[in-house]
PDB file of C-alpha atoms in Angstrom:
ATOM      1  CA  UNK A 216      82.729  43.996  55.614  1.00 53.00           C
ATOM      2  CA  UNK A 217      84.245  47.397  56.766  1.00 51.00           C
ATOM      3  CA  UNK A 218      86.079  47.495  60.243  1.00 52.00           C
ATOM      4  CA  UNK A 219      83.364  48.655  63.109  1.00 52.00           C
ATOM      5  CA  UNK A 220      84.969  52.261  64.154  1.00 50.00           C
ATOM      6  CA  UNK A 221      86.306  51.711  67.697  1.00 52.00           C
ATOM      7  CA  UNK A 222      84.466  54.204  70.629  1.00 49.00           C
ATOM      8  CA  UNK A 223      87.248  56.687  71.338  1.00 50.00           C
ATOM      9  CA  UNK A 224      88.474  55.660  74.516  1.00 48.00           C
ATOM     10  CA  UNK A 225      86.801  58.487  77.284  1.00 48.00           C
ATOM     11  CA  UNK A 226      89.379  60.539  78.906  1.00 46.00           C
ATOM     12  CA  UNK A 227      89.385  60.106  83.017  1.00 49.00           C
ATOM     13  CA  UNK A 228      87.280  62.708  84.396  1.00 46.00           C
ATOM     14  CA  UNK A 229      88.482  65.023  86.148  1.00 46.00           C
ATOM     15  CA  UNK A 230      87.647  64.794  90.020  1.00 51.00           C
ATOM     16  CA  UNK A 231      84.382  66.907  91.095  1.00 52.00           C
ATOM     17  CA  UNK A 232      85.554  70.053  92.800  1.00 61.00           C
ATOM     18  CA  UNK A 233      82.742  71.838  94.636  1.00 77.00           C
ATOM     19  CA  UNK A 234      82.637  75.532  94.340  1.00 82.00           C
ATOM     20  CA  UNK A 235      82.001  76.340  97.893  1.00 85.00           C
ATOM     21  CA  UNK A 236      85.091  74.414  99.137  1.00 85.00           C
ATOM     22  CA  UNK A 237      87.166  75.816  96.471  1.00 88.00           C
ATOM     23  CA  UNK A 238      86.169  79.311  97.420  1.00 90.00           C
ATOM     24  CA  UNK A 239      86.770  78.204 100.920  1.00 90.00           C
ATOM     25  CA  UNK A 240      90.297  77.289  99.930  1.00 90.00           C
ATOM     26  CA  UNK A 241      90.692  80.488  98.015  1.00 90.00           C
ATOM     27  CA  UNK A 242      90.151  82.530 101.120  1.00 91.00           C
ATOM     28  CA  UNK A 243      92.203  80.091 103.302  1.00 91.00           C
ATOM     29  CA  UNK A 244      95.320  80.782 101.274  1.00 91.00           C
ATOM     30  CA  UNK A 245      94.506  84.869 101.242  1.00 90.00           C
ATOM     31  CA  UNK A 246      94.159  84.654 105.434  1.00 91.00           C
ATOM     32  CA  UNK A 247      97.742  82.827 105.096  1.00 91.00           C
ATOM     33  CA  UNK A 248      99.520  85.986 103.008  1.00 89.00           C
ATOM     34  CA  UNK A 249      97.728  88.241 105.537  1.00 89.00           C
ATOM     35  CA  UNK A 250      99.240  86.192 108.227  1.00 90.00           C
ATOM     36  CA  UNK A 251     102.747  86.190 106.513  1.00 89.00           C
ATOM     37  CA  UNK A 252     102.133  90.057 106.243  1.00 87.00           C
ATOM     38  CA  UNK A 253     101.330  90.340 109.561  1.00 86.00           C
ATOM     39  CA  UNK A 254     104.307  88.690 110.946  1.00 86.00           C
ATOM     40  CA  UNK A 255     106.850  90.509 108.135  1.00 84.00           C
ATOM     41  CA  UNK A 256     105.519  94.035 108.811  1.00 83.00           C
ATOM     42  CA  UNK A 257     103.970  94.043 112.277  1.00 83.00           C
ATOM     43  CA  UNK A 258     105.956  91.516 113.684  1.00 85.00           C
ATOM     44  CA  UNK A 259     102.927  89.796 115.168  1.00 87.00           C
ATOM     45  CA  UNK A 260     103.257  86.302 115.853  1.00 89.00           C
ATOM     46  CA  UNK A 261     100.288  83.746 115.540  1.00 90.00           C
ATOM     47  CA  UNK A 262      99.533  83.800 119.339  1.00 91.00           C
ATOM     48  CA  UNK A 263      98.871  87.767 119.222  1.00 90.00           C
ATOM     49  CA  UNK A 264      96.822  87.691 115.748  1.00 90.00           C
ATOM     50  CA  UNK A 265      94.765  85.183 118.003  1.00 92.00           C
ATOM     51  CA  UNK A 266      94.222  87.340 120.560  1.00 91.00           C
ATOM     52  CA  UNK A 267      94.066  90.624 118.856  1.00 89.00           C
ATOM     53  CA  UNK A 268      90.787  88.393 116.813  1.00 88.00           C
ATOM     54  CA  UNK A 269      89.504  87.123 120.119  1.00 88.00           C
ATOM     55  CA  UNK A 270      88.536  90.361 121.725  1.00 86.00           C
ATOM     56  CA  UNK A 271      85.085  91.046 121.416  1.00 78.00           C
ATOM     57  CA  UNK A 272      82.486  93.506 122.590  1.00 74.00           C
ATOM     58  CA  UNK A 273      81.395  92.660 125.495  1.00 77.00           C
ATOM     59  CA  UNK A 274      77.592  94.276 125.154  1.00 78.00           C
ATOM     60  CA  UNK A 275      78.150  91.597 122.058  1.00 73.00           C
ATOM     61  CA  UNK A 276      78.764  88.606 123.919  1.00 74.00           C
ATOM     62  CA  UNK A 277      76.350  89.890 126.974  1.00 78.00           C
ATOM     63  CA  UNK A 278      73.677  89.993 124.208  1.00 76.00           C
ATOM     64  CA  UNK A 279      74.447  86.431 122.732  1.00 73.00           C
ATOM     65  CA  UNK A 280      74.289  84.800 126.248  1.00 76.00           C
ATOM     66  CA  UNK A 281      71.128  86.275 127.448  1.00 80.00           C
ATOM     67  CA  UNK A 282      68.582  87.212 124.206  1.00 75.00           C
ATOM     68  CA  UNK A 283      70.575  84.704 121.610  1.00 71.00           C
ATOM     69  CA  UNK A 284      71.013  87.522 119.095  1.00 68.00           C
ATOM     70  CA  UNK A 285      74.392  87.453 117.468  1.00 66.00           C
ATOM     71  CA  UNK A 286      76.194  90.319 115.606  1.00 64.00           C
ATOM     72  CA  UNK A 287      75.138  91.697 112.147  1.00 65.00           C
ATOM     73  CA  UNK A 288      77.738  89.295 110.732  1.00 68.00           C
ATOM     74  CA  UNK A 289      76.448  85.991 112.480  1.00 75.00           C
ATOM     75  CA  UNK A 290      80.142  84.795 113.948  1.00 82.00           C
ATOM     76  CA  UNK A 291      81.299  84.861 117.756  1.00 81.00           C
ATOM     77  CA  UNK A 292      85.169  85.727 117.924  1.00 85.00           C
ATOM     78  CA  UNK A 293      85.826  82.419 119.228  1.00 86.00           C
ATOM     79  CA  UNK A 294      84.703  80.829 116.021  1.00 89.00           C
ATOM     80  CA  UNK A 295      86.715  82.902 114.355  1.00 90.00           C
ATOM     81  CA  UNK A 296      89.485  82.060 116.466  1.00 92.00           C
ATOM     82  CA  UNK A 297      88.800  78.310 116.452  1.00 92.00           C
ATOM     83  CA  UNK A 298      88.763  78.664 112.005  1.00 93.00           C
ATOM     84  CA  UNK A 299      92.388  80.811 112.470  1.00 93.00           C
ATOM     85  CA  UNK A 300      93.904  78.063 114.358  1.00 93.00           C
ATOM     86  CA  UNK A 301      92.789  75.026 112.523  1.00 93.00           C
ATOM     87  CA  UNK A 302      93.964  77.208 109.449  1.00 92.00           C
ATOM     88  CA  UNK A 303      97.243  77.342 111.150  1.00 91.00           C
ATOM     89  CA  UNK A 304      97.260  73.662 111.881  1.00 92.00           C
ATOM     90  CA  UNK A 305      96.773  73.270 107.863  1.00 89.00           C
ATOM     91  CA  UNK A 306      93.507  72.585 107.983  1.00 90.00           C
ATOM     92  CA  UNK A 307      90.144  73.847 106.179  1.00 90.00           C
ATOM     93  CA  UNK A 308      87.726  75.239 107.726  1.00 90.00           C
ATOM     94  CA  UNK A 309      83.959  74.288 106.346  1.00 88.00           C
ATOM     95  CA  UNK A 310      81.966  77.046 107.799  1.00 88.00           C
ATOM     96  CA  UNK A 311      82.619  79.746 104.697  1.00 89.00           C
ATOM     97  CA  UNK A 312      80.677  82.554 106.935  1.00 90.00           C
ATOM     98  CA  UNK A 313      83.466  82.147 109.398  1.00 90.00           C
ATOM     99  CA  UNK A 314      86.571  82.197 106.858  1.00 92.00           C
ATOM    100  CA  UNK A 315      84.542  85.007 104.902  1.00 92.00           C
ATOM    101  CA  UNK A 316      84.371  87.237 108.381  1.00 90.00           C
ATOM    102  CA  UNK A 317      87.798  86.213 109.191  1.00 91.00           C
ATOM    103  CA  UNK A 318      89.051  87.162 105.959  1.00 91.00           C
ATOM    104  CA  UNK A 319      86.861  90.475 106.299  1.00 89.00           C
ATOM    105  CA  UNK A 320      88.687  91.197 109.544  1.00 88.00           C
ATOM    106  CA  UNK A 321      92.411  90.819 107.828  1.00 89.00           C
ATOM    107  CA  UNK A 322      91.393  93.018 104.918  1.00 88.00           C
ATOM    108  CA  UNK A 323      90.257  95.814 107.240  1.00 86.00           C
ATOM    109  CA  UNK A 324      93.393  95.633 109.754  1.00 85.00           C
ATOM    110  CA  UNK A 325      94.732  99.182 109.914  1.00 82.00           C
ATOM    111  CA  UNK A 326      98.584  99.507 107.918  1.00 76.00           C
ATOM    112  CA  UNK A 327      98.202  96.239 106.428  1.00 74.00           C
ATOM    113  CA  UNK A 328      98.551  97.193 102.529  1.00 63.00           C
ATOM    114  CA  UNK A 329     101.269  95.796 100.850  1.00 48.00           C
ATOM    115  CA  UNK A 330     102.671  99.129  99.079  1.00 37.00           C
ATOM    116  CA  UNK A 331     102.503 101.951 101.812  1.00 34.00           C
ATOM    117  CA  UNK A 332     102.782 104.977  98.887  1.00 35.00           C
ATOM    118  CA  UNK A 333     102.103 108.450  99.871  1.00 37.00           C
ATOM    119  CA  UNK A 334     102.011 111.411  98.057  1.00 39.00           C
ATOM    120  CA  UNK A 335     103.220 114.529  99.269  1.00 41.00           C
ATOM    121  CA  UNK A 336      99.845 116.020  99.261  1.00 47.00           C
ATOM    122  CA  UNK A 337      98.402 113.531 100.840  1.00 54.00           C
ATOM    123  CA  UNK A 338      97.341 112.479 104.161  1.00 58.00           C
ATOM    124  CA  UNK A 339     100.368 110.466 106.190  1.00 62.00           C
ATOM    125  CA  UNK A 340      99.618 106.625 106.747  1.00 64.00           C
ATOM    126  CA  UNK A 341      99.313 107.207 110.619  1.00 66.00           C
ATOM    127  CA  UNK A 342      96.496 110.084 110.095  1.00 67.00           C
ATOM    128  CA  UNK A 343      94.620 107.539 107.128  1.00 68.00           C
ATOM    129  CA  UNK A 344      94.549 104.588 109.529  1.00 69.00           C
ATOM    130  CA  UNK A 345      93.615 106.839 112.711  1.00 68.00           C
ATOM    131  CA  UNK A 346      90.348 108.523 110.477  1.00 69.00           C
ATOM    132  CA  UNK A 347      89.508 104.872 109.184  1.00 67.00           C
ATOM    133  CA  UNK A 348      89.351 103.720 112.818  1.00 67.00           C
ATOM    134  CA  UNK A 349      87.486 106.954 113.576  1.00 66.00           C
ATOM    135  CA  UNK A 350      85.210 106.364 110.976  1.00 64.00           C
ATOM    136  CA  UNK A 351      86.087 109.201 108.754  1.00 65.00           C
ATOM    137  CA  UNK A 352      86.242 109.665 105.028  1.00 61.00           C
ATOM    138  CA  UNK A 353      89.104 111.152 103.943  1.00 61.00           C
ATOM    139  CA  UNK A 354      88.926 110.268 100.400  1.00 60.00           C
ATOM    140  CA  UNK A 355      87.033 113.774  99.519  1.00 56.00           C
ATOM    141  CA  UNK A 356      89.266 115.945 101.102  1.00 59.00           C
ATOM    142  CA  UNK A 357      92.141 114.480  99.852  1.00 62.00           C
ATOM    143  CA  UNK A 358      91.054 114.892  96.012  1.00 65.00           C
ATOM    144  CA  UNK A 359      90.112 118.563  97.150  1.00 59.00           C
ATOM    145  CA  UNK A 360      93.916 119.023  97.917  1.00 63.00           C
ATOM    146  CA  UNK A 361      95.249 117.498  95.302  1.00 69.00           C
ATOM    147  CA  UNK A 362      92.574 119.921  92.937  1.00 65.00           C
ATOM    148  CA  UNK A 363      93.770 122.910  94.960  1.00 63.00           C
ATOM    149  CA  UNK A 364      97.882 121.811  94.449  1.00 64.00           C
ATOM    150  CA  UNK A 365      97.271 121.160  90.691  1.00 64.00           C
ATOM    151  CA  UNK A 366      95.171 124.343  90.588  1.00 56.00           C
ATOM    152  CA  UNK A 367      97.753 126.571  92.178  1.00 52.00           C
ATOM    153  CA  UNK A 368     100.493 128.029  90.388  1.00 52.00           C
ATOM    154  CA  UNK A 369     102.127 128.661  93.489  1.00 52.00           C
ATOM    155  CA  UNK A 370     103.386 132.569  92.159  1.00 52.00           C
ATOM    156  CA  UNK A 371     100.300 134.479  93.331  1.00 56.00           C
ATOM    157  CA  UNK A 372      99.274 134.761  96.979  1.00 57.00           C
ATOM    158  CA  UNK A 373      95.371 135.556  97.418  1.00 59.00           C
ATOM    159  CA  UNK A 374      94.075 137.706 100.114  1.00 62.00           C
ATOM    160  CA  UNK A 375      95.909 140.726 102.135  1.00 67.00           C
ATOM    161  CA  UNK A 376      99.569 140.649 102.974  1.00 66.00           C
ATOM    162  CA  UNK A 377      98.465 142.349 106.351  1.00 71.00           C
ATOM    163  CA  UNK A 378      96.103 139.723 107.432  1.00 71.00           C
ATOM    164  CA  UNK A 379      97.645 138.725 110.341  1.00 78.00           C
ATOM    165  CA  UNK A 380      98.791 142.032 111.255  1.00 82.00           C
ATOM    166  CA  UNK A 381      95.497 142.839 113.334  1.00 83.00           C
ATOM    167  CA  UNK A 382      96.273 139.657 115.117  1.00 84.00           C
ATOM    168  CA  UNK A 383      99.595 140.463 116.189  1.00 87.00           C
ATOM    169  CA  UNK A 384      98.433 143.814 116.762  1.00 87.00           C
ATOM    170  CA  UNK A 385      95.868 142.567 119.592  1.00 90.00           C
ATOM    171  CA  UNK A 386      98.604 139.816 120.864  1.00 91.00           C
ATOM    172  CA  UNK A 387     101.226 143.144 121.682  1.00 93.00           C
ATOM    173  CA  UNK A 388      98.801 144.719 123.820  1.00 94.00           C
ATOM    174  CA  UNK A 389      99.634 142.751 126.654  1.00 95.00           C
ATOM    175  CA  UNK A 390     103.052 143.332 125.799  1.00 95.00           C
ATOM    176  CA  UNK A 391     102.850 146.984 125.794  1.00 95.00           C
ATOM    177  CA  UNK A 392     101.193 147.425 128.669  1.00 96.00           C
ATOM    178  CA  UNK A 393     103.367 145.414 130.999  1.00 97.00           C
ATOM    179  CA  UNK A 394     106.579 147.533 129.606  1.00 97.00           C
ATOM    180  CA  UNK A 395     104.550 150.591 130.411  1.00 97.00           C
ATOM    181  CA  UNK A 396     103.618 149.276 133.834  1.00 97.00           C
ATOM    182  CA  UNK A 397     107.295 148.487 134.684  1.00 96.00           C
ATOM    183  CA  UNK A 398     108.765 151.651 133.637  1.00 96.00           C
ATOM    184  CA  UNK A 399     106.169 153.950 135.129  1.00 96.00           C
ATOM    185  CA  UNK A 400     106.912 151.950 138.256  1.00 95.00           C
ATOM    186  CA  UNK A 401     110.567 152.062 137.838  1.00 95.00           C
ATOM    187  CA  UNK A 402     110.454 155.519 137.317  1.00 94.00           C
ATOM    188  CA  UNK A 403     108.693 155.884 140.204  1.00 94.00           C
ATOM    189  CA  UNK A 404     111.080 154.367 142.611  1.00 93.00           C
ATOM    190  CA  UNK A 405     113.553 156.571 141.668  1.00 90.00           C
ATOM    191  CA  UNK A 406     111.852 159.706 143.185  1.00 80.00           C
TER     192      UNK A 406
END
């Protein structure tokens, strides 16, 4: 009789790895760069990330205490401080609300991209960062100027050379008068 074919031995499985704690880990490594980021180009060390993250509105935490209504994004700052320093300690958080607000609040800190580029017709970092915090969108006006630079030759001037004559015109009254006010009183204490 003919050999019974062996079962092919099974390879080991590989261990179960659950999405939401790999996702978790995912965003616990991207808080780390932002940390290392922090501390290369801010100089910030771990104690003032903390702290910078633990100040919170205090109509927010006035409203929590009394009517039990939490923010639009469901996290306290202390839990997201409490997540920052177990992820400092090397641990992982299991809350993935918390690590996805924390990680929300490193990818909207102000100067943090890792290639500050500017063009020369656009907007310098300082005014960017001071219109984000404002609340401002820049991004319109700053593909209007670079239309307008591209669109200009640079040659031609529009409008009238003597534009601003009428305003330095009306800014020499003053001046004229005073001289005239002097002399005829200098004049006059000659007599």
């Amino acid at each position: 009789p003919a050999p019974a074919a062996e079962p092919e031995a099974a390879a080991p499985a590989a261990p179960a790895v659950d999405p939401e704690a790999a996702r978790i880990a995912d965003m616990v490594d991207e808080i780390k760069d932002y940390m290392k980021l922090l501390y290369v180009k801010r100089e910030m060390n771990f104690n003032e990330v903390r702290l910078t993250l633990a100040i919170e509105d205090p109509r927010l935490a006035d409203r929590r205490e009394r009517y039990g209504i939490e923010d639009e994004s469901g996290v306290s700052a202390d839990e997201k401080v409490e997540a920052l320093e177990l992820i400092d300690n090397g641990g992982v958080p299991t809350d993935a609300l918390v690590v996805e607000t924390l990680l929300a609040d490193f990818r909207q800190w102000p100067g943090l991209d890792s290639e500050v580029r500017r063009d020369r017709s656009g907007s310098s970092r300082y005014a960017e960062i001071a219109n984000q915090a404002a609340g401002i969108k820049t991004q319109i006006e700053d593909e209007r100027r670079k239309l307008l630079m591209d669109d200009d030759d640079g040659d031609e001037k529009d409008g009238n050379p003597f534009g601003f004559l009428v305003l330095y015109g009306v800014s020499a009254v003053p001046i004229f008068i005073t001289i005239a006010a002097l002399s005829i009183m200098f004049v006059n204490s000659l007599q």
